[in-house]
C-alpha positions as semicolon CSV with decimal commas, in nm:
position;residue;x (nm);y (nm);z (nm)
1;M;0,010;-0,044;-0,032
2;T;0,124;0,385;-0,063
3;A;0,231;0,562;0,260
4;D;0,136;0,922;0,277
5;I;0,307;1,125;0,039
6;P;0,498;1,412;0,246
7;A;0,498;1,737;-0,043
8;Q;0,837;1,681;-0,279
9;H;0,932;1,824;-0,596
10;Q;1,189;1,784;-0,782
11;E;1,433;2,039;-1,009
12;R;1,515;1,794;-1,272
13;T;1,423;1,655;-1,612
14;P;1,377;1,312;-1,563
15;G;1,274;1,291;-1,209
16;L;1,484;1,034;-1,039
17;E;1,369;0,766;-0,814
18;A;1,566;0,778;-0,619
19;D;1,592;1,108;-0,475
20;M;1,189;1,036;-0,446
21;N;1,031;1,010;-0,040
22;P;0,842;0,748;-0,006
23;A;1,088;0,506;-0,230
24;P;0,864;0,362;-0,519
25;D;0,763;-0,036;-0,468
26;Y;0,858;-0,231;-0,766
27;A;0,992;-0,598;-0,565
28;P;0,791;-0,849;-0,757
29;R;0,562;-0,970;-0,542
30;Y;0,503;-1,355;-0,689
31;K;0,722;-1,641;-0,764
32;G;0,843;-1,692;-1,183
33;S;0,666;-1,931;-1,394
34;D;0,914;-1,855;-1,672
35;R;0,581;-1,752;-1,874
36;V;0,814;-1,508;-2,138
37;K;1,130;-1,741;-2,072
38;G;1,442;-1,753;-2,325
39;K;1,213;-1,406;-2,501
40;V;1,418;-1,078;-2,549
41;A;1,230;-0,752;-2,447
42;I;1,262;-0,454;-2,494
43;V;1,146;-0,151;-2,219
44;T;1,124;0,200;-2,290
45;G;1,173;0,421;-1,944
46;G;1,254;0,140;-1,835
47;D;1,562;0,322;-1,546
48;S;1,225;0,411;-1,293
49;G;0,832;0,390;-1,204
50;I;0,652;0,124;-1,443
51;G;0,945;0,055;-1,625
52;R;1,136;-0,057;-1,399
53;A;0,923;-0,257;-1,211
54;S;0,774;-0,408;-1,579
55;A;1,147;-0,508;-1,639
56;V;1,263;-0,656;-1,306
57;L;0,906;-0,910;-1,389
58;L;0,963;-0,999;-1,682
59;A;1,347;-1,115;-1,596
60;R;1,196;-1,272;-1,326
61;E;0,986;-1,502;-1,611
62;G;1,255;-1,528;-1,787
63;A;1,307;-1,268;-2,076
64;K;1,607;-1,102;-2,160
65;V;1,589;-0,677;-2,116
66;A;1,739;-0,447;-2,300
67;I;1,708;-0,139;-2,040
68;V;1,638;0,251;-2,330
69;Y;1,608;0,540;-2,095
70;L;1,755;0,935;-2,112
71;D;2,034;1,060;-1,885
72;E;1,912;0,922;-1,546
73;S;2,204;0,697;-1,501
74;E;2,187;0,564;-1,134
75;D;1,900;0,481;-1,154
76;A;1,935;0,271;-1,458
77;E;2,200;0,135;-1,273
78;V;1,969;-0,004;-0,981
79;T;1,747;-0,139;-1,220
80;R;2,049;-0,325;-1,412
81;K;2,113;-0,488;-1,044
82;A;1,777;-0,589;-1,010
83;V;1,748;-0,765;-1,337
84;E;2,037;-0,954;-1,275
85;A;1,931;-1,070;-0,974
86;E;1,615;-1,214;-1,094
87;G;1,927;-1,422;-1,354
88;G;1,859;-1,199;-1,609
89;E;2,041;-1,022;-1,840
90;C;1,987;-0,638;-1,878
91;L;2,162;-0,450;-2,154
92;L;2,114;-0,002;-2,059
93;I;2,142;0,179;-2,323
94;A;2,092;0,536;-2,282
95;G;1,924;0,813;-2,575
96;D;1,642;0,982;-2,658
97;V;1,299;0,837;-2,830
98;R;1,244;1,204;-2,960
99;D;1,584;1,098;-3,190
100;K;1,409;0,854;-3,485
101;S;1,756;0,710;-3,574
102;F;1,837;0,624;-3,180
103;C;1,560;0,448;-3,204
104;T;1,710;0,298;-3,484
105;R;2,042;0,200;-3,319
106;A;1,819;0,103;-2,957
107;V;1,729;-0,224;-3,133
108;E;2,003;-0,307;-3,348
109;K;2,181;-0,300;-3,038
110;T;1,925;-0,476;-2,852
111;V;1,875;-0,718;-3,116
112;E;2,250;-0,788;-3,190
113;R;2,289;-0,835;-2,850
114;F;2,051;-1,113;-2,827
115;G;1,960;-1,186;-3,148
116;G;1,601;-1,122;-3,167
117;L;1,341;-0,968;-3,009
118;D;0,998;-1,096;-2,907
119;I;0,905;-0,778;-2,695
120;L;0,837;-0,451;-2,736
121;V;0,715;-0,226;-2,451
122;N;0,681;0,180;-2,524
123;N;0,678;0,299;-2,197
124;A;0,912;0,657;-2,174
125;A;0,721;0,930;-2,159
126;H;0,753;1,306;-2,028
127;Q;0,455;1,479;-1,820
128;A;0,450;1,859;-1,712
129;V;0,153;2,107;-1,561
130;D;-0,071;2,252;-1,782
131;E;-0,352;2,446;-1,648
132;D;-0,398;2,699;-1,874
133;L;-0,417;2,590;-2,256
134;R;-0,349;2,971;-2,318
135;Q;-0,001;2,928;-2,112
136;L;0,153;2,624;-2,352
137;S;0,459;2,682;-2,478
138;Q;0,492;2,548;-2,877
139;E;0,828;2,380;-2,751
140;S;0,581;2,219;-2,407
141;L;0,380;2,076;-2,643
142;A;0,643;2,008;-2,859
143;K;0,789;1,775;-2,579
144;H;0,512;1,578;-2,530
145;F;0,386;1,494;-2,868
146;E;0,803;1,399;-2,915
147;T;0,867;1,165;-2,643
148;N;0,523;1,037;-2,600
149;V;0,360;0,994;-2,928
150;Y;0,686;1,035;-3,224
151;G;0,867;0,783;-2,949
152;Y;0,632;0,525;-2,973
153;V;0,562;0,506;-3,311
154;Y;0,996;0,533;-3,393
155;M;1,067;0,218;-3,165
156;M;0,808;0,020;-3,304
157;Q;0,861;0,141;-3,701
158;A;1,237;0,024;-3,551
159;S;1,110;-0,347;-3,416
160;L;0,832;-0,425;-3,706
161;D;1,144;-0,601;-3,920
162;H;1,295;-0,793;-3,613
163;L;0,890;-0,884;-3,438
164;K;0,776;-1,261;-3,542
165;E;0,449;-1,430;-3,471
166;G;0,386;-1,446;-3,132
167;A;0,545;-1,156;-3,091
168;A;0,398;-0,887;-2,822
169;V;0,343;-0,493;-2,790
170;I;0,254;-0,303;-2,519
171;N;0,219;0,058;-2,487
172;V;0,119;0,197;-2,186
173;T;-0,155;0,478;-2,206
174;S;-0,322;0,648;-1,929
175;V;-0,664;0,656;-1,776
176;N;-0,614;1,056;-1,864
177;S;-0,689;0,903;-2,187
178;Y;-1,065;0,821;-2,102
179;K;-1,127;1,118;-1,842
180;G;-0,934;1,399;-1,959
181;N;-0,775;1,605;-1,693
182;D;-0,807;1,961;-1,645
183;T;-0,386;2,028;-1,572
184;L;-0,249;1,814;-1,766
185;I;-0,377;1,913;-2,089
186;A;-0,058;1,806;-2,304
187;Y;0,003;1,510;-2,151
188;S;-0,385;1,378;-2,148
189;S;-0,382;1,449;-2,504
190;T;-0,131;1,243;-2,615
191;K;-0,196;0,938;-2,418
192;G;-0,485;0,961;-2,607
193;A;-0,339;0,910;-2,879
194;I;-0,090;0,617;-2,770
195;T;-0,452;0,493;-2,706
196;A;-0,573;0,531;-3,101
197;F;-0,186;0,422;-3,212
198;T;-0,201;0,096;-3,035
199;R;-0,559;0,000;-3,190
200;S;-0,469;0,106;-3,529
201;M;-0,159;-0,082;-3,470
202;A;-0,378;-0,375;-3,364
203;S;-0,554;-0,397;-3,674
204;N;-0,268;-0,358;-3,891
205;L;-0,084;-0,642;-3,733
206;V;-0,334;-0,844;-3,642
207;E;-0,260;-1,080;-3,986
208;K;0,069;-1,163;-3,880
209;K;-0,015;-1,245;-3,536
210;I;0,181;-0,985;-3,394
211;R;-0,023;-0,851;-3,113
212;V;-0,038;-0,484;-2,979
213;N;-0,217;-0,406;-2,691
214;G;-0,198;-0,145;-2,450
215;V;-0,196;-0,071;-2,002
216;A;-0,387;0,285;-1,916
217;P;-0,253;0,324;-1,551
218;G;-0,441;0,565;-1,225
219;P;-0,219;0,754;-1,024
220;V;0,045;0,561;-0,918
221;W;0,363;0,673;-0,779
222;T;0,696;0,764;-0,986
223;P;0,957;1,021;-1,051
224;F;0,704;1,141;-1,340
225;I;0,489;1,306;-1,018
226;P;0,697;1,505;-0,805
227;M;0,907;1,621;-1,120
228;S;0,587;1,746;-1,272
229;M;0,390;1,841;-1,028
230;P;0,444;2,128;-0,741
231;A;0,509;2,024;-0,394
232;E;0,151;2,070;-0,282
233;M;-0,013;1,884;-0,518
234;V;0,260;1,564;-0,457
235;E;0,100;1,631;-0,115
236;G;-0,116;1,290;-0,037
237;F;-0,104;1,228;-0,384
238;G;-0,381;0,921;-0,578
239;S;-0,630;0,996;-0,229
240;G;-0,855;1,120;-0,447
241;S;-0,916;0,807;-0,586
242;P;-1,120;0,587;-0,538
243;M;-0,895;0,341;-0,352
244;G;-0,773;0,636;-0,158
245;R;-0,416;0,628;-0,256
246;A;-0,218;0,611;-0,533
247;G;-0,052;0,274;-0,686
248;Q;0,259;0,185;-0,680
249;P;0,533;0,060;-1,025
250;N;0,489;-0,324;-0,955
251;E;0,082;-0,341;-0,898
252;I;0,117;-0,203;-1,240
253;A;0,369;-0,447;-1,400
254;P;0,156;-0,782;-1,386
255;S;-0,110;-0,595;-1,660
256;V;0,234;-0,547;-1,874
257;L;0,381;-0,910;-1,830
258;F;0,023;-1,054;-1,930
259;L;-0,004;-0,879;-2,253
260;A;0,300;-0,964;-2,236
261;C;0,285;-1,373;-2,232
262;E;0,117;-1,570;-2,402
263;D;-0,120;-1,577;-2,158
264;S;-0,315;-1,312;-2,345
265;S;-0,286;-1,490;-2,688
266;F;-0,620;-1,341;-2,777
267;M;-0,642;-1,058;-2,656
268;T;-0,502;-0,715;-2,940
269;G;-0,595;-0,405;-2,962
270;Q;-0,741;-0,387;-2,532
271;V;-0,664;-0,150;-2,285
272;L;-0,642;-0,240;-1,966
273;H;-0,752;-0,049;-1,660
274;P;-0,500;-0,121;-1,351
275;N;-0,597;0,245;-1,237
276;G;-0,761;0,280;-0,826
277;G;-1,135;0,264;-0,953
278;M;-1,146;0,511;-1,201
279;I;-1,515;0,316;-1,423
280;V;-1,415;0,467;-1,742
281;G;-1,508;0,374;-2,102
282;A;-1,286;0,076;-2,210
């Protein structure tokens, strides 16, 4: 359960999990059962938050994992050690998913190191508060879409030559794609685009037997929160959800695993909603 979250703010972008209080819980809760044994996965934004929890859980279930991150080297190293502690192999790849050529290189490095690619988890994202649309700068709007949408497209473009029958793509969207958010206008708009992209690519790839699904978390305690919000908004974060608390990254990662493995073999174009009880249209 999420402890009471005190007021805090990080000036650095992206934020750091190492500087959060309390520390998010990313550790898998259950023993592995080889659900993705021998598979190769890429997790963007895998250094922290939902990305870290997903990477460690995939490793526990038998996957080799490449972690794509911007420049959060300290957090990425913690993730690498956690993956290796699960008996998995881990490749760290630093760079900006807004750069199409970097995304291509990241996929190539992964395939060169591990011999293939079976699972792509698009998770890296940018978030900033914008309460008044008139104050949303062109620079901020571009960063949101270039990171959250272009980055997903670029990573998928680079992966398509390597994904084979049975492969899975999981795009992390948000509850805000469905209900909107009056203080996260640009961010919510990008998440709506991700949901539409997920459904479009699921239809596009269904004949190739490549599944594309999404996860739409609600309020989750990740570096996003103290990075993007003023301290007074962070205090008590998540308490307004039906469950009365924020989620932890390790409460979201099982949805990623489910969509990555054969347990979800009859699902494509779908979105799971680990959101603390918010009722939204699917």
